[in-house]
Amino acid sequence: MDQLNHAELVDKKFVLFAEGCFGLFTSKIAASLIRYRGDRCVAVIDSRKAGLTVQDVLGYGGAIPIVGRVEHALPLRPEVMVIGKGLHSAELPSGWRPHILAAARNGLHLINSIHYRLTDDPDIARAVREKGVTVWETKDSPAVPLNRARVLDLDAWVIHTCGSDSNIGKKTAALQLWNEANRSGIRTGFAATGQSGMLISGHGLAVDGVPGDFMAGAVEHVVMEAAVGNEWVVVEGQGSLNHIGFSGVALAILHGALPHALVFCHRLGAERTKVWETPIIPLSELIRMNEELTVFERPAKVAAVSVNSIGFTEEDYRREAEKLEADTGLPVVDPVREGGGRLVDILRAHRRETAERQLVRGR
C-alpha cells in the first residue's frame, strides 16, 4: 500500500475513534470534525454510546452512526481512523490499544491526535508495517526556525482568536470567520495551530508538540504559509494566558502571529478553567492582558468577543450578551448561533478605524 501525504489523508472517508468520551466538550477534535468535515465521516466508535447517532449526542451531524468496535464500522468502508480526542498525558490508554490494532490490521490508515507515538508500540508498529498503512503523528515536531518576526513584512491582515480557557471555541470562531470572510469575497487563509484545524484545513501544525523555544517560530511559519495569495489570515488560538497549564502556548501564538487584531473567545457561564479548575478572572482584565502582551512593533486590540452559548436559550443568550457588552465595551457575537457574517463586518470596521487612527497620528 502506498504511503499517503497529509492532504490525501484528510480527504479520505474516515471513522472517528472516541471510545468512552464522545461528546461536545469531551472529544473536541471529533466534535469539530463532525461539524466541518462530517461529509467524510462514516461512523464514530464509542461503545458507551453505541446505537445512538451523532445527532443524538452533539445536537448536530445527522444520522452518522455510533458503533462499539472498529469491526462494526468496516461495512461502511472507511479508509482512515482518526483518534478524535487529545489527552493531557503522553500515555496510551490501555483500553484504546485493541481498537487501534484492529484498525491497522484491517488496513485503515491512522491519524493520531495524542502525544504518544503509535509506532512506539511494538504490536501497532508491526501491524502498520505488515499492512503498509500510513500513520500521521500530528504531534510530531516539525523542523522550524526561531521566530524572526517575518510576519511584520506581510501585506496580509492578521487576526488571532485568543480567549479565557482551553476548549471554549477559539478554533470554531476562527473557522467560522475564515469561511464567512471567503464567502464575502475576502481572500482569507487559515493558520491551523492544532490537530482539529489541521484535519479540517489540510495544513498547519500542532504547536503544543513543538519545543518551547521554537513554538513562536512554528506559528510564524504557518502564518506565512496561510498568507500566500490572501488578504486576511485567521490564526487559530490555543490555551489561554491565564491558564496555568496552557499559558505558554497561548503567548507563543500571540508573539509568533503578530496579529493586527484580536477576537477574544469565552464560553458563557464558565467560571473556572478546565482541568486545573482555577477561577477565570473578569474578562475585561483578560482582554487587557492579551492586548498588553502584543508586541510594541504591532500593538493589537480586541475587536469583538466571540462566545460559545451552547445550552442557552435565545432569550438567555441575548441577555447575557448584552451584559457582557456592557462589561467589556465590545460587541459580542456567537458565530455558530448567528453565523460569521457579523464578525466579519465588525473586523472590517475595526481595520478601517485602526487605519484612520494611524493616519491621524502620522500627520
Tab-separated table of N, CA and C in Angstrom, residues 227-344:
chain	number	residue	atom	x	y	z
A	227	ALA	N	-0.716	33.089	4.471
A	227	ALA	CA	-0.832	34.430	3.885
A	227	ALA	C	-0.675	34.444	2.373
A	228	VAL	N	-0.122	33.377	1.806
A	228	VAL	CA	0.166	33.377	0.362
A	228	VAL	C	-1.128	33.541	-0.434
A	229	GLY	N	-1.206	34.630	-1.204
A	229	GLY	CA	-2.359	34.885	-2.060
A	229	GLY	C	-3.596	35.386	-1.340
A	230	ASN	N	-3.464	35.735	-0.060
A	230	ASN	CA	-4.635	36.129	0.720
A	230	ASN	C	-4.529	37.547	1.273
A	231	GLU	N	-5.701	38.141	1.525
A	231	GLU	CA	-5.778	39.474	2.114
A	231	GLU	C	-5.794	39.420	3.640
A	232	TRP	N	-6.477	38.415	4.177
A	232	TRP	CA	-6.554	38.201	5.620
A	232	TRP	C	-5.965	36.838	5.957
A	233	VAL	N	-5.476	36.719	7.191
A	233	VAL	CA	-5.107	35.419	7.759
A	233	VAL	C	-5.773	35.321	9.127
A	234	VAL	N	-6.472	34.215	9.367
A	234	VAL	CA	-7.087	33.967	10.674
A	234	VAL	C	-6.261	32.906	11.384
A	235	VAL	N	-5.744	33.246	12.560
A	235	VAL	CA	-4.860	32.356	13.307
A	235	VAL	C	-5.639	31.705	14.449
A	236	GLU	N	-5.697	30.395	14.433
A	236	GLU	CA	-6.389	29.621	15.462
A	236	GLU	C	-5.655	29.732	16.797
A	237	GLY	N	-6.379	30.076	17.857
A	237	GLY	CA	-5.780	30.175	19.179
A	237	GLY	C	-5.745	28.842	19.907
A	238	GLN	N	-4.875	28.757	20.924
A	238	GLN	CA	-4.784	27.591	21.798
A	238	GLN	C	-4.614	28.071	23.235
A	239	GLY	N	-5.200	27.338	24.188
A	239	GLY	CA	-4.996	27.654	25.592
A	239	GLY	C	-5.466	29.049	25.959
A	240	SER	N	-4.846	29.619	26.981
A	240	SER	CA	-5.154	30.984	27.405
A	240	SER	C	-4.037	31.489	28.303
A	241	LEU	N	-3.832	32.787	28.313
A	241	LEU	CA	-2.743	33.375	29.103
A	241	LEU	C	-2.929	33.151	30.590
A	242	ASN	N	-4.176	32.999	31.040
A	242	ASN	CA	-4.472	32.840	32.461
A	242	ASN	C	-4.540	31.386	32.897
A	243	HIS	N	-4.298	30.449	31.993
A	243	HIS	CA	-4.395	29.025	32.317
A	243	HIS	C	-3.027	28.516	32.749
A	244	ILE	N	-2.925	27.962	33.954
A	244	ILE	CA	-1.613	27.584	34.478
A	244	ILE	C	-0.974	26.442	33.684
A	245	GLY	N	-1.762	25.701	32.911
A	245	GLY	CA	-1.197	24.632	32.113
A	245	GLY	C	-0.875	25.038	30.690
A	246	PHE	N	-1.609	26.006	30.134
A	246	PHE	CA	-1.524	26.280	28.708
A	246	PHE	C	-1.179	27.729	28.380
A	247	SER	N	-0.632	28.458	29.356
A	247	SER	CA	-0.312	29.860	29.091
A	247	SER	C	0.857	30.003	28.121
A	248	GLY	N	1.797	29.061	28.166
A	248	GLY	CA	2.982	29.163	27.313
A	248	GLY	C	2.652	29.109	25.835
A	249	VAL	N	1.790	28.183	25.453
A	249	VAL	CA	1.437	28.067	24.034
A	249	VAL	C	0.605	29.272	23.597
A	250	ALA	N	-0.242	29.800	24.491
A	250	ALA	CA	-1.047	30.981	24.147
A	250	ALA	C	-0.149	32.182	23.853
A	251	LEU	N	0.872	32.380	24.680
A	251	LEU	CA	1.772	33.516	24.473
A	251	LEU	C	2.626	33.321	23.227
A	252	ALA	N	3.051	32.081	22.970
A	252	ALA	CA	3.852	31.811	21.776
A	252	ALA	C	3.062	32.125	20.509
A	253	ILE	N	1.774	31.794	20.497
A	253	ILE	CA	0.956	32.097	19.323
A	253	ILE	C	0.782	33.600	19.172
A	254	LEU	N	0.551	34.284	20.281
A	254	LEU	CA	0.375	35.736	20.240
A	254	LEU	C	1.607	36.420	19.655
A	255	HIS	N	2.790	35.967	20.037
A	255	HIS	CA	4.015	36.608	19.569
A	255	HIS	C	4.477	36.077	18.216
A	256	GLY	N	4.145	34.830	17.899
A	256	GLY	CA	4.509	34.304	16.590
A	256	GLY	C	3.619	34.843	15.484
A	257	ALA	N	2.332	35.036	15.797
A	257	ALA	CA	1.378	35.512	14.785
A	257	ALA	C	1.477	37.010	14.552
A	258	LEU	N	1.890	37.779	15.574
A	258	LEU	CA	1.967	39.239	15.491
A	258	LEU	C	0.708	39.821	14.844
A	259	PRO	N	-0.446	39.577	15.455
A	259	PRO	CA	-1.710	39.950	14.813
A	259	PRO	C	-1.947	41.453	14.777
A	260	HIS	N	-2.761	41.859	13.810
A	260	HIS	CA	-3.248	43.235	13.754
A	260	HIS	C	-4.472	43.421	14.654
A	261	ALA	N	-5.233	42.341	14.858
A	261	ALA	CA	-6.475	42.419	15.629
A	261	ALA	C	-6.703	41.103	16.347
A	262	LEU	N	-7.402	41.177	17.482
A	262	LEU	CA	-7.726	40.011	18.289
A	262	LEU	C	-9.240	39.829	18.358
A	263	VAL	N	-9.668	38.584	18.423
A	263	VAL	CA	-11.043	38.238	18.772
A	263	VAL	C	-10.949	37.426	20.058
A	264	PHE	N	-11.572	37.911	21.114
A	264	PHE	CA	-11.481	37.248	22.418
A	264	PHE	C	-12.647	36.279	22.566
A	265	CYS	N	-12.345	35.024	22.918
A	265	CYS	CA	-13.354	33.965	22.952
A	265	CYS	C	-13.624	33.509	24.387
A	266	HIS	N	-14.895	33.181	24.649
A	266	HIS	CA	-15.304	32.801	26.001
A	266	HIS	C	-16.537	31.911	25.926
A	267	ARG	N	-16.640	30.975	26.837
A	267	ARG	CA	-17.849	30.164	26.954
A	267	ARG	C	-18.749	30.806	27.999
A	268	LEU	N	-19.935	31.207	27.580
A	268	LEU	CA	-20.862	31.867	28.504
A	268	LEU	C	-21.131	30.977	29.712
A	269	GLY	N	-21.077	31.587	30.886
A	269	GLY	CA	-21.364	30.860	32.112
A	269	GLY	C	-20.166	30.208	32.753
A	270	ALA	N	-19.037	30.107	32.042
A	270	ALA	CA	-17.847	29.457	32.604
A	270	ALA	C	-17.226	30.344	33.679
A	271	GLU	N	-16.898	29.744	34.819
A	271	GLU	CA	-16.300	30.481	35.935
A	271	GLU	C	-14.914	29.978	36.298
A	272	ARG	N	-14.566	28.749	35.873
A	272	ARG	CA	-13.260	28.174	36.186
A	272	ARG	C	-12.646	27.549	34.942
A	273	THR	N	-11.320	27.542	34.878
A	273	THR	CA	-10.647	26.913	33.747
A	273	THR	C	-10.776	25.401	33.848
A	274	LYS	N	-10.696	24.750	32.711
A	274	LYS	CA	-10.801	23.302	32.680
A	274	LYS	C	-9.520	22.660	33.213
A	275	VAL	N	-9.625	21.453	33.643
A	275	VAL	CA	-8.544	20.600	34.114
A	275	VAL	C	-8.003	21.060	35.469
A	276	TRP	N	-7.489	22.311	35.560
A	276	TRP	CA	-6.892	22.762	36.807
A	276	TRP	C	-7.857	23.565	37.681
A	277	GLU	N	-9.003	23.894	37.164
A	277	GLU	CA	-10.092	24.494	37.948
A	277	GLU	C	-9.699	25.810	38.632
A	278	THR	N	-8.857	26.600	37.997
A	278	THR	CA	-8.538	27.909	38.557
A	278	THR	C	-9.617	28.908	38.146
A	279	PRO	N	-9.948	29.882	39.016
A	279	PRO	CA	-11.005	30.845	38.675
A	279	PRO	C	-10.643	31.667	37.442
A	280	ILE	N	-11.643	31.939	36.607
A	280	ILE	CA	-11.461	32.826	35.463
A	280	ILE	C	-11.663	34.262	35.948
A	281	ILE	N	-10.628	35.077	35.841
A	281	ILE	CA	-10.712	36.457	36.302
A	281	ILE	C	-11.614	37.250	35.356
A	282	PRO	N	-12.079	38.440	35.766
A	282	PRO	CA	-13.001	39.198	34.910
A	282	PRO	C	-12.490	39.340	33.480
A	283	LEU	N	-13.401	39.185	32.533
A	283	LEU	CA	-12.998	39.181	31.127
A	283	LEU	C	-12.359	40.493	30.698
A	284	SER	N	-12.809	41.603	31.270
A	284	SER	CA	-12.203	42.880	30.904
A	284	SER	C	-10.712	42.887	31.247
A	285	GLU	N	-10.340	42.233	32.355
A	285	GLU	CA	-8.922	42.143	32.730
A	285	GLU	C	-8.170	41.211	31.781
A	286	LEU	N	-8.789	40.105	31.407
A	286	LEU	CA	-8.142	39.179	30.484
A	286	LEU	C	-7.950	39.804	29.105
A	287	ILE	N	-8.934	40.558	28.673
A	287	ILE	CA	-8.819	41.258	27.387
A	287	ILE	C	-7.650	42.233	27.430
A	288	ARG	N	-7.566	43.001	28.505
A	288	ARG	CA	-6.459	43.955	28.649
A	288	ARG	C	-5.114	43.218	28.696
A	289	MET	N	-5.058	42.063	29.369
A	289	MET	CA	-3.827	41.278	29.445
A	289	MET	C	-3.356	40.861	28.052
A	290	ASN	N	-4.270	40.364	27.235
A	290	ASN	CA	-3.906	39.950	25.878
A	290	ASN	C	-3.441	41.140	25.043
A	291	GLU	N	-4.119	42.263	25.177
A	291	GLU	CA	-3.718	43.454	24.415
A	291	GLU	C	-2.349	43.950	24.848
A	292	GLU	N	-2.091	43.938	26.148
A	292	GLU	CA	-0.820	44.457	26.649
A	292	GLU	C	0.362	43.572	26.281
A	293	LEU	N	0.098	42.278	26.047
A	293	LEU	CA	1.186	41.366	25.714
A	293	LEU	C	1.440	41.259	24.212
A	294	THR	N	0.654	41.956	23.390
A	294	THR	CA	1.050	42.085	21.992
A	294	THR	C	2.293	42.978	21.963
A	295	VAL	N	3.144	42.793	20.969
A	295	VAL	CA	4.447	43.452	20.993
A	295	VAL	C	4.357	44.892	20.496
A	296	PHE	N	5.316	45.705	20.915
A	296	PHE	CA	5.251	47.131	20.614
A	296	PHE	C	5.375	47.413	19.118
A	297	GLU	N	5.996	46.480	18.362
A	297	GLU	CA	6.091	46.690	16.912
A	297	GLU	C	4.711	46.659	16.259
A	298	ARG	N	3.770	45.941	16.891
A	298	ARG	CA	2.424	45.859	16.338
A	298	ARG	C	1.419	45.664	17.476
A	299	PRO	N	1.124	46.714	18.209
A	299	PRO	CA	0.115	46.579	19.274
A	299	PRO	C	-1.251	46.289	18.669
A	300	ALA	N	-1.958	45.312	19.254
A	300	ALA	CA	-3.260	44.894	18.716
A	300	ALA	C	-4.335	45.037	19.781
A	301	LYS	N	-5.526	45.340	19.342
A	301	LYS	CA	-6.677	45.467	20.225
A	301	LYS	C	-7.702	44.375	19.924
A	302	VAL	N	-8.508	44.059	20.925
A	302	VAL	CA	-9.620	43.131	20.733
A	302	VAL	C	-10.741	43.872	20.013
A	303	ALA	N	-11.187	43.289	18.903
A	303	ALA	CA	-12.248	43.918	18.116
A	303	ALA	C	-13.628	43.445	18.527
A	304	ALA	N	-13.711	42.216	19.056
A	304	ALA	CA	-15.011	41.646	19.418
A	304	ALA	C	-14.805	40.504	20.393
A	305	VAL	N	-15.862	40.171	21.100
A	305	VAL	CA	-15.885	38.991	21.963
A	305	VAL	C	-16.743	37.939	21.272
A	306	SER	N	-16.153	36.778	21.025
A	306	SER	CA	-16.873	35.658	20.423
A	306	SER	C	-17.230	34.683	21.541
A	307	VAL	N	-18.511	34.360	21.664
A	307	VAL	CA	-18.930	33.487	22.765
A	307	VAL	C	-19.479	32.165	22.251
A	308	ASN	N	-19.301	31.160	23.084
A	308	ASN	CA	-19.922	29.851	22.897
A	308	ASN	C	-21.122	29.821	23.839
A	309	SER	N	-22.325	29.852	23.282
A	309	SER	CA	-23.530	29.934	24.114
A	309	SER	C	-24.326	28.640	24.099
A	310	ILE	N	-23.635	27.507	23.895
A	310	ILE	CA	-24.319	26.227	23.879
A	310	ILE	C	-25.084	26.031	25.194
A	311	GLY	N	-26.330	25.592	25.087
A	311	GLY	CA	-27.151	25.355	26.262
A	311	GLY	C	-27.997	26.538	26.684
A	312	PHE	N	-27.771	27.710	26.096
A	312	PHE	CA	-28.550	28.903	26.441
A	312	PHE	C	-29.737	29.039	25.480
A	313	THR	N	-30.882	29.399	26.008
A	313	THR	CA	-31.996	29.754	25.131
A	313	THR	C	-31.659	31.052	24.415
A	314	GLU	N	-32.390	31.366	23.368
A	314	GLU	CA	-32.140	32.600	22.634
A	314	GLU	C	-32.312	33.813	23.546
A	315	GLU	N	-33.343	33.775	24.387
A	315	GLU	CA	-33.589	34.900	25.293
A	315	GLU	C	-32.459	35.053	26.300
A	316	ASP	N	-32.035	33.937	26.893
A	316	ASP	CA	-30.943	33.993	27.868
A	316	ASP	C	-29.640	34.429	27.206
A	317	TYR	N	-29.404	33.934	25.992
A	317	TYR	CA	-28.195	34.343	25.271
A	317	TYR	C	-28.182	35.852	25.046
A	318	ARG	N	-29.271	36.415	24.570
A	318	ARG	CA	-29.329	37.854	24.310
A	318	ARG	C	-29.092	38.650	25.587
A	319	ARG	N	-29.676	38.184	26.679
A	319	ARG	CA	-29.498	38.893	27.942
A	319	ARG	C	-28.034	38.855	28.397
A	320	GLU	N	-27.422	37.673	28.334
A	320	GLU	CA	-26.027	37.549	28.760
A	320	GLU	C	-25.092	38.302	27.824
A	321	ALA	N	-25.386	38.290	26.530
A	321	ALA	CA	-24.554	39.021	25.570
A	321	ALA	C	-24.596	40.516	25.842
A	322	GLU	N	-25.764	41.032	26.161
A	322	GLU	CA	-25.888	42.459	26.467
A	322	GLU	C	-25.102	42.823	27.727
A	323	LYS	N	-25.150	41.962	28.739
A	323	LYS	CA	-24.378	42.208	29.969
A	323	LYS	C	-22.882	42.218	29.664
A	324	LEU	N	-22.439	41.263	28.834
A	324	LEU	CA	-21.016	41.180	28.506
A	324	LEU	C	-20.577	42.374	27.655
A	325	GLU	N	-21.433	42.830	26.782
A	325	GLU	CA	-21.114	44.032	26.003
A	325	GLU	C	-20.957	45.236	26.918
A	326	ALA	N	-21.830	45.343	27.933
A	326	ALA	CA	-21.735	46.454	28.878
A	326	ALA	C	-20.458	46.364	29.712
A	327	ASP	N	-20.067	45.144	30.094
A	327	ASP	CA	-18.875	44.952	30.929
A	327	ASP	C	-17.585	45.231	30.166
A	328	THR	N	-17.545	44.881	28.886
A	328	THR	CA	-16.296	44.974	28.120
A	328	THR	C	-16.246	46.169	27.179
A	329	GLY	N	-17.412	46.739	26.858
A	329	GLY	CA	-17.456	47.816	25.873
A	329	GLY	C	-17.208	47.332	24.454
A	330	LEU	N	-17.395	46.029	24.220
A	330	LEU	CA	-17.125	45.432	22.913
A	330	LEU	C	-18.352	44.701	22.389
A	331	PRO	N	-18.491	44.587	21.067
A	331	PRO	CA	-19.596	43.794	20.519
A	331	PRO	C	-19.398	42.314	20.849
A	332	VAL	N	-20.488	41.618	21.116
A	332	VAL	CA	-20.463	40.201	21.472
A	332	VAL	C	-21.220	39.418	20.403
A	333	VAL	N	-20.606	38.347	19.922
A	333	VAL	CA	-21.173	37.546	18.838
A	333	VAL	C	-21.000	36.068	19.162
A	334	ASP	N	-22.014	35.260	18.894
A	334	ASP	CA	-21.850	33.810	18.856
A	334	ASP	C	-21.827	33.422	17.379
A	335	PRO	N	-20.657	33.130	16.810
A	335	PRO	CA	-20.562	32.911	15.362
A	335	PRO	C	-21.186	31.611	14.890
A	336	VAL	N	-21.500	30.687	15.817
A	336	VAL	CA	-22.223	29.478	15.431
A	336	VAL	C	-23.714	29.756	15.444
A	337	ARG	N	-24.202	30.355	16.521
A	337	ARG	CA	-25.618	30.661	16.635
A	337	ARG	C	-26.051	31.685	15.582
A	338	GLU	N	-25.218	32.716	15.363
A	338	GLU	CA	-25.582	33.826	14.479
A	338	GLU	C	-24.962	33.728	13.086
A	339	GLY	N	-23.986	32.846	12.918
A	339	GLY	CA	-23.210	32.849	11.689
A	339	GLY	C	-22.058	33.832	11.807
A	340	GLY	N	-21.101	33.732	10.884
A	340	GLY	CA	-19.894	34.552	10.986
A	340	GLY	C	-19.970	35.914	10.331
A	341	GLY	N	-21.114	36.237	9.694
A	341	GLY	CA	-21.202	37.487	8.945
A	341	GLY	C	-20.995	38.728	9.778
A	342	ARG	N	-21.611	38.766	10.956
A	342	ARG	CA	-21.468	39.961	11.797
A	342	ARG	C	-20.034	40.127	12.271
A	343	LEU	N	-19.373	39.014	12.558
A	343	LEU	CA	-17.979	39.076	12.989
A	343	LEU	C	-17.099	39.636	11.876
A	344	VAL	N	-17.342	39.230	10.648
A	344	VAL	CA	-16.592	39.773	9.505
A	344	VAL	C	-16.830	41.276	9.391
